[in-house]
Amino acid sequence: MTASLLSVDRDRIAAAARRVMARCDELARVTATPGAIERVYLSPEHARVNRLAAEWMREVGMTARQDAAGNQYGRIDGARGAETPALMLGSHLDTVPDAGRFDGIVGVLMALEVVRLLRVPDADARRVDLPFALEVLAFSDEEGTRFGKALLGSSAVAGTWDESWWTLTDDDGTTLREAFLEFGLDPGRVGEAARRPEELVGYLEAHIEQGPELDERGESLAVVSSIASARRFQLVIEGEARHAGGTPYDRRRDALLGASEAALAVERICRAEHHIIGTVGQLETFPGAVNIVPGEVHMSLDLRGEFDDARDRVWNALARDLDESMGRRGLRWRAREIHRAPAVFCRPLLQDVVRAGILATREGDHGDDTPRGDRAEPATLFSRAGHDAMAIGELTGVGMLFLRNPDGISHHPDEAVSGGDVARGIRALAEAVLQLAHDPAHAQP
């Protein structure tokens, strides 16, 4: 599976990439925060981008619908009509606060251009008949920004929705159940978003890398081998609040100093491990006055690893370290786990078709002035970031294509991808779809 199967000229793919870049700019203007990009689940901005995505889906001949969890679907039936199993393509349209314009979004828009290339021929191309239906999904809540729980939209599709989530609240005290109703969704029907494994051939997701490895290698595209396992905790460090001037050091039980030592322990222990990353992203002191020794600190911990057992071993090492350091300082600590996700390994066949898709792009450069690496085989990377493919992996086989992210910066306004890399990515993703269609095992990826 290496030869090119796509009969599309360079100009058409370049036009597709320009359309993706322009639409990323257009979606960036749909925001709750003037001067920044912010779109959260079940918000007016969520509704607006779903309407835009539906319009673009219909433009390439797809039937568009919003499901019972607020995900936006487009579909083109296969040979057996509505009964034809589908290959899903897609990513998400929600964002973190003060986001970049490509995380998730570029994957949805690239998927639509793949549909256009394969199903909407121009004068010099022919319509490609596939043995499966094609669906494009714009997932609604990958980031978990509003309610603190990631992958809500894709979890609904995977059939793993948890009824306990209905009581989650946003910063304004609105529950998830109330937000469903305000958005026009029926909480009692969320189960209708769930798909059955027999309805699907698999899932392919294109995404910027969100790290610097491709950029450092000088390569445009990579095959994703797996997605990191993750655990998230809310930690509380308890000490004693006392007067800042009147309390000598030998009488202080400063919770902030304990939390600082804990954060440094996260760095020290994780850096000594292979493919383990720990991050303290939130820290809040109480009572929070300038002239009071902090008596309590709340802090977050995001812990990720390539393998579940290594991740858990590092958490146990961190817990032992905290027992020692907090005890030495006369502090108490406790942790509440708020998220756990196992590592998800991409299906070998879907890795193969993505790899073949990347190799096929090397038969002709569809980019601009961005050089490509000269490796014999495309890079294969482990994803340290989470993706909707993690949830969909509970339902069907998944595969992912990474695009180079200059300097590896993401979840930030400076997030970037080049038009040339998007063109190569569109070509590679379309080739991957065709490689899957020509593989005898495509029905069981």
XYZ file of C-alpha atoms in Angstrom:
445
model
C 0.000 0.000 0.000
C 2.294 2.772 -1.241
C 1.344 3.792 -4.771
C -0.875 6.837 -5.237
C -4.530 6.024 -5.874
C -5.831 9.588 -6.075
C -6.347 11.138 -9.496
C -6.406 14.825 -8.555
C -4.139 17.579 -9.825
C -1.885 19.774 -7.750
C -3.951 22.921 -8.287
C -7.104 21.337 -6.905
C -5.380 20.195 -3.729
C -3.738 23.607 -3.303
C -7.195 25.207 -3.632
C -8.523 22.820 -0.993
C -5.744 23.853 1.402
C -6.442 27.549 0.806
C -10.118 26.916 1.587
C -9.173 25.183 4.864
C -6.933 28.051 5.923
C -9.583 30.661 5.061
C -12.258 28.766 6.976
C -9.995 28.444 10.014
C -9.868 32.243 9.949
C -13.635 32.431 9.548
C -14.283 30.124 12.493
C -11.794 32.079 14.605
C -14.172 35.033 14.390
C -16.875 32.988 16.143
C -15.847 33.617 19.728
C -17.267 34.520 23.114
C -14.232 36.684 23.919
C -13.469 39.709 21.722
C -9.838 39.721 20.633
C -9.356 36.036 21.482
C -10.785 32.673 20.441
C -13.089 30.882 22.874
C -15.909 28.485 22.002
C -17.274 26.199 24.662
C -19.837 23.430 24.746
C -23.537 24.295 24.425
C -22.869 28.003 23.939
C -24.219 30.354 21.254
C -20.803 30.068 19.582
C -21.151 26.285 19.512
C -24.484 26.679 17.727
C -22.998 29.125 15.201
C -20.061 26.915 14.212
C -22.373 23.904 13.902
C -24.515 25.887 11.463
C -21.443 26.839 9.443
C -20.170 23.255 9.425
C -23.601 22.009 8.302
C -23.567 24.497 5.424
C -20.116 23.312 4.320
C -21.159 19.672 4.641
C -24.138 20.223 2.346
C -21.866 22.056 -0.077
C -19.888 18.837 -0.688
C -23.026 16.747 -1.076
C -23.435 15.469 2.461
C -26.622 15.178 4.473
C -26.112 17.272 7.610
C -27.574 16.722 11.070
C -26.885 17.609 14.686
C -27.015 14.639 17.041
C -28.530 14.377 20.514
C -25.298 15.527 22.198
C -24.693 18.552 19.963
C -22.144 16.954 17.617
C -22.448 18.018 13.969
C -22.545 15.213 11.382
C -22.275 15.061 7.630
C -22.836 11.825 5.698
C -22.712 10.476 2.174
C -24.261 7.017 1.938
C -22.470 4.098 0.334
C -23.672 1.355 -1.973
C -26.253 0.019 0.507
C -27.714 3.431 1.251
C -28.355 4.265 4.888
C -27.378 0.708 5.893
C -23.805 1.053 4.562
C -21.206 1.079 7.368
C -19.317 4.372 7.496
C -15.747 5.492 7.751
C -15.733 8.474 10.123
C -13.423 11.424 9.538
C -13.256 14.432 11.813
C -12.136 16.231 14.936
C -13.579 19.011 17.136
C -14.665 22.649 16.832
C -14.640 23.697 20.513
C -11.618 25.458 22.006
C -9.754 26.245 25.180
C -9.777 29.888 26.358
C -7.495 32.181 24.302
C -7.001 29.379 21.809
C -5.215 28.958 18.525
C -7.253 28.549 15.363
C -6.130 25.094 14.210
C -6.396 22.651 17.147
C -9.224 20.315 16.120
C -10.641 22.731 13.576
C -8.147 21.928 10.827
C -9.043 18.220 11.100
C -12.751 18.856 10.523
C -12.097 21.129 7.549
C -9.539 18.762 5.998
C -12.078 15.938 6.265
C -14.590 18.012 4.294
C -12.002 18.625 1.591
C -11.296 14.891 1.388
C -15.008 14.338 0.766
C -14.920 17.037 -1.904
C -11.927 15.413 -3.630
C -13.421 11.941 -3.592
C -17.110 12.664 -4.163
C -17.407 16.017 -5.967
C -15.324 15.693 -9.149
C -14.389 18.617 -11.338
C -14.040 18.469 -15.105
C -10.711 16.604 -14.907
C -11.546 14.091 -12.194
C -14.037 11.338 -11.659
C -16.251 10.561 -8.699
C -14.714 7.858 -6.529
C -17.088 5.067 -5.541
C -16.261 3.686 -2.120
C -17.381 0.439 -0.484
C -18.320 2.346 2.674
C -20.205 5.517 3.522
C -18.257 8.620 4.508
C -19.128 10.634 7.599
C -17.538 13.840 8.832
C -17.922 14.592 12.539
C -17.400 17.961 14.153
C -17.269 16.924 17.796
C -18.724 19.371 20.284
C -16.639 19.191 23.466
C -13.185 17.677 23.186
C -11.493 20.223 25.434
C -13.794 20.099 28.466
C -13.381 23.839 29.000
C -16.876 24.646 30.280
C -17.728 21.726 32.562
C -14.263 20.382 33.384
C -14.881 17.010 31.725
C -13.217 16.412 28.377
C -14.535 14.341 25.450
C -18.227 14.785 26.265
C -19.333 14.845 22.621
C -17.263 11.883 21.483
C -18.145 9.927 24.636
C -21.822 10.275 23.708
C -21.061 8.890 20.235
C -19.071 6.026 21.762
C -21.983 5.146 24.053
C -19.991 5.803 27.225
C -21.998 8.760 28.556
C -22.088 8.743 32.368
C -25.324 9.855 34.042
C -23.312 11.402 36.881
C -22.122 14.097 34.453
C -25.508 15.815 34.494
C -24.635 17.532 37.776
C -21.371 19.024 36.476
C -21.473 22.823 36.668
C -19.763 25.652 34.823
C -18.275 28.771 36.433
C -21.731 30.392 36.541
C -23.283 27.441 38.376
C -25.202 26.178 35.325
C -25.445 22.403 35.331
C -24.793 20.307 32.253
C -28.449 19.275 32.300
C -29.577 22.918 32.330
C -27.165 23.782 29.516
C -28.585 20.947 27.391
C -32.065 22.359 27.786
C -30.951 25.934 27.065
C -29.245 24.723 23.880
C -32.423 22.977 22.746
C -31.295 19.426 23.460
C -33.221 16.848 25.479
C -31.079 15.270 28.235
C -33.333 12.224 28.170
C -32.369 11.514 24.559
C -28.574 11.778 24.835
C -28.337 8.012 24.404
C -29.554 8.438 20.835
C -26.130 9.887 19.966
C -24.522 6.486 20.586
C -23.389 4.541 17.546
C -23.064 0.768 17.190
C -19.768 -0.868 16.172
C -21.403 -2.597 13.201
C -22.352 0.807 11.770
C -18.711 1.783 11.348
C -15.626 0.833 9.371
C -13.303 2.947 11.503
C -12.303 6.492 12.396
C -9.504 8.663 10.979
C -8.536 11.986 12.519
C -6.103 14.594 11.215
C -4.661 16.956 13.826
C -1.739 19.298 14.363
C 0.940 17.597 16.429
C 0.789 20.013 19.439
C 4.468 19.357 19.991
C 7.763 20.136 18.227
C 8.991 16.724 17.056
C 7.944 16.960 13.391
C 9.259 20.496 13.202
C 12.586 19.389 14.651
C 12.770 16.491 12.179
C 11.970 18.738 9.223
C 8.994 16.569 8.255
C 5.435 17.542 7.386
C 3.342 14.540 8.411
C 3.432 11.607 10.789
C 1.561 8.423 11.606
C 0.231 8.314 15.179
C 0.887 5.038 16.984
C -1.053 5.689 20.199
C -2.608 8.380 22.366
C -1.395 9.007 25.902
C -3.031 7.545 28.920
C -4.041 10.265 31.360
C -5.030 10.882 34.952
C -6.043 14.238 36.397
C -6.225 15.140 40.064
C -7.294 18.030 42.256
C -4.881 18.217 45.189
C -5.466 20.035 48.455
C -2.525 21.013 50.703
C -3.618 21.947 54.223
C -1.533 24.007 56.613
C -2.408 26.862 58.978
C -3.288 30.460 58.103
C -1.550 32.927 60.460
C -0.358 36.527 60.518
C 2.440 37.087 57.991
C 4.412 39.450 60.227
C 3.760 37.893 63.594
C 4.460 34.238 62.819
C 8.141 33.191 62.941
C 9.408 30.639 60.450
C 9.680 27.825 62.953
C 5.951 28.142 63.692
C 4.751 28.365 60.102
C 2.805 25.638 58.332
C 2.796 27.350 54.938
C 0.605 25.442 52.479
C 1.967 27.384 49.504
C 5.536 26.340 50.220
C 4.326 22.750 50.443
C 2.481 23.105 47.138
C 5.583 24.613 45.552
C 7.640 21.658 46.708
C 4.971 19.321 45.323
C 5.053 21.043 41.922
C 8.838 20.714 41.796
C 8.512 17.038 42.727
C 6.182 16.537 39.753
C 8.856 17.960 37.450
C 11.716 16.040 39.057
C 10.046 12.640 39.107
C 8.449 12.886 35.658
C 11.603 14.148 33.948
C 13.424 11.049 35.156
C 10.934 8.808 33.349
C 10.468 7.895 29.671
C 7.340 9.384 28.016
C 5.797 10.557 31.288
C 4.670 14.171 31.551
C 3.225 15.839 34.640
C 1.845 19.373 34.724
C 0.534 21.588 37.511
C -1.674 24.012 35.620
C -3.806 25.507 38.384
C -2.894 26.756 41.846
C -5.064 28.776 44.233
C -4.195 29.901 47.757
C -6.556 30.493 50.697
C -7.387 32.825 52.302
C -5.373 34.578 49.601
C -4.448 37.807 51.397
C -1.069 39.505 51.042
C -0.474 39.543 54.809
C -1.593 36.007 55.716
C 0.486 32.822 55.584
C -1.411 30.575 53.133
C -3.381 28.015 55.098
C -4.660 25.965 52.175
C -3.769 25.480 48.517
C -5.780 23.844 45.770
C -3.741 22.644 42.780
C -4.267 20.527 39.713
C -2.133 17.706 38.364
C -2.298 16.423 34.807
C -0.325 13.177 34.462
C 0.178 11.492 31.085
C 2.112 8.490 29.859
C 2.485 6.224 26.868
C 1.468 3.211 28.962
C -1.045 2.962 31.795
C 1.186 0.971 34.146
C 4.088 3.440 33.890
C 1.700 6.365 34.482
C 0.286 4.680 37.590
C 3.731 3.791 38.920
C 4.770 7.449 38.664
C 1.627 8.568 40.492
C 2.465 6.173 43.314
C 6.004 7.573 43.458
C 4.625 11.114 43.593
C 2.249 10.154 46.411
C 5.125 8.718 48.456
C 7.166 11.862 47.870
C 4.253 14.055 48.979
C 3.771 11.974 52.119
C 7.392 12.667 53.052
C 7.596 16.347 52.098
C 4.221 17.351 53.549
C 4.930 15.431 56.747
C 8.271 17.205 57.103
C 6.519 20.583 56.808
C 3.681 19.694 59.185
C 1.130 19.776 56.367
C -1.642 17.437 55.282
C -2.556 16.613 51.699
C -5.278 14.779 49.853
C -6.099 14.108 46.204
C -9.315 13.625 44.260
C -9.066 11.974 40.851
C -11.280 13.828 38.356
C -10.331 12.120 35.090
C -8.832 8.812 33.996
C -8.339 7.591 30.445
C -6.391 4.547 29.290
C -3.847 4.712 26.505
C -5.458 4.152 23.119
C -3.466 2.330 20.455
C -4.237 3.056 16.825
C -5.405 0.032 14.838
C -2.463 -1.431 12.840
C -4.377 -1.418 9.544
C -5.325 2.223 10.002
C -1.719 3.083 10.828
C -0.754 1.290 7.595
C -3.194 3.232 5.418
C -2.130 6.554 6.946
C 1.512 5.625 6.332
C 0.675 4.694 2.735
C -1.148 7.988 2.339
C 1.898 9.944 3.479
C 4.195 7.978 1.177
C 1.865 8.627 -1.754
C 2.241 12.385 -1.275
C 5.951 12.032 -1.984
C 5.193 11.197 -5.610
C 4.523 14.917 -6.074
C 4.979 17.908 -3.780
C 1.698 19.776 -3.240
C 3.148 22.285 -0.838
C 4.596 25.763 -0.866
C 8.127 26.588 0.269
C 8.177 24.204 3.246
C 10.787 21.448 2.817
C 10.076 17.830 3.581
C 12.328 15.403 5.391
C 13.985 12.698 3.335
C 13.339 9.729 5.616
C 12.577 6.472 3.823
C 9.564 5.932 6.077
C 7.240 8.558 7.544
C 7.695 9.386 11.205
C 5.586 7.435 13.689
C 4.804 9.401 16.840
C 3.111 8.727 20.158
C 0.560 11.484 20.919
C 1.112 13.098 24.288
C -2.074 15.150 23.793
C -5.577 13.708 24.075
C -8.004 13.584 21.148
C -11.565 12.528 20.345
C -10.052 9.341 18.937
C -9.532 8.266 22.564
C -13.286 8.060 23.152
C -14.087 6.675 19.700
C -11.515 3.925 20.292
C -14.105 2.365 22.631
C -16.376 1.981 19.611
C -14.251 1.232 16.565
C -10.663 1.145 15.318
C -8.969 4.535 15.100
C -6.088 6.030 13.153
C -4.523 9.488 13.219
C -2.457 11.719 10.960
C -0.299 14.448 12.513
C 0.584 17.709 10.768
C 3.691 19.691 11.619
C 3.119 22.425 14.203
C 5.935 25.023 13.940
C 7.739 25.328 17.278
C 5.188 22.899 18.737
C 3.120 25.654 20.343
C -0.587 24.909 20.828
C -3.481 25.990 23.073
C -2.136 29.477 22.372
C -2.872 32.211 19.808
C 0.531 31.597 18.147
C -0.477 28.060 17.174
C 0.288 27.556 13.473
C 0.332 25.205 10.507
C 1.455 25.992 6.959
C -0.771 25.893 3.894
C 1.720 23.538 2.275
C 1.477 21.048 5.123
C -2.317 21.260 5.030
C -2.206 20.463 1.294
C 0.003 17.434 1.934
C -2.248 16.400 4.806
C -5.391 16.568 2.655
C -3.703 14.491 -0.012
C -2.427 11.963 2.548
C -5.819 11.638 4.240
C -7.611 11.143 0.922
C -5.026 8.549 -0.097
C -5.515 6.783 3.252
C -9.267 6.549 2.612
C -8.613 5.023 -0.818
C -6.003 2.635 0.553
C -8.554 1.439 3.097
C -11.190 1.069 0.388
C -8.827 -1.156 -1.627
C -7.775 -3.318 1.295
C -9.681 -6.633 1.599
C -9.943 -6.150 5.338
C -11.466 -2.680 5.143
C -14.709 -3.821 6.737
C -12.827 -4.927 9.856
C -10.047 -2.325 10.353
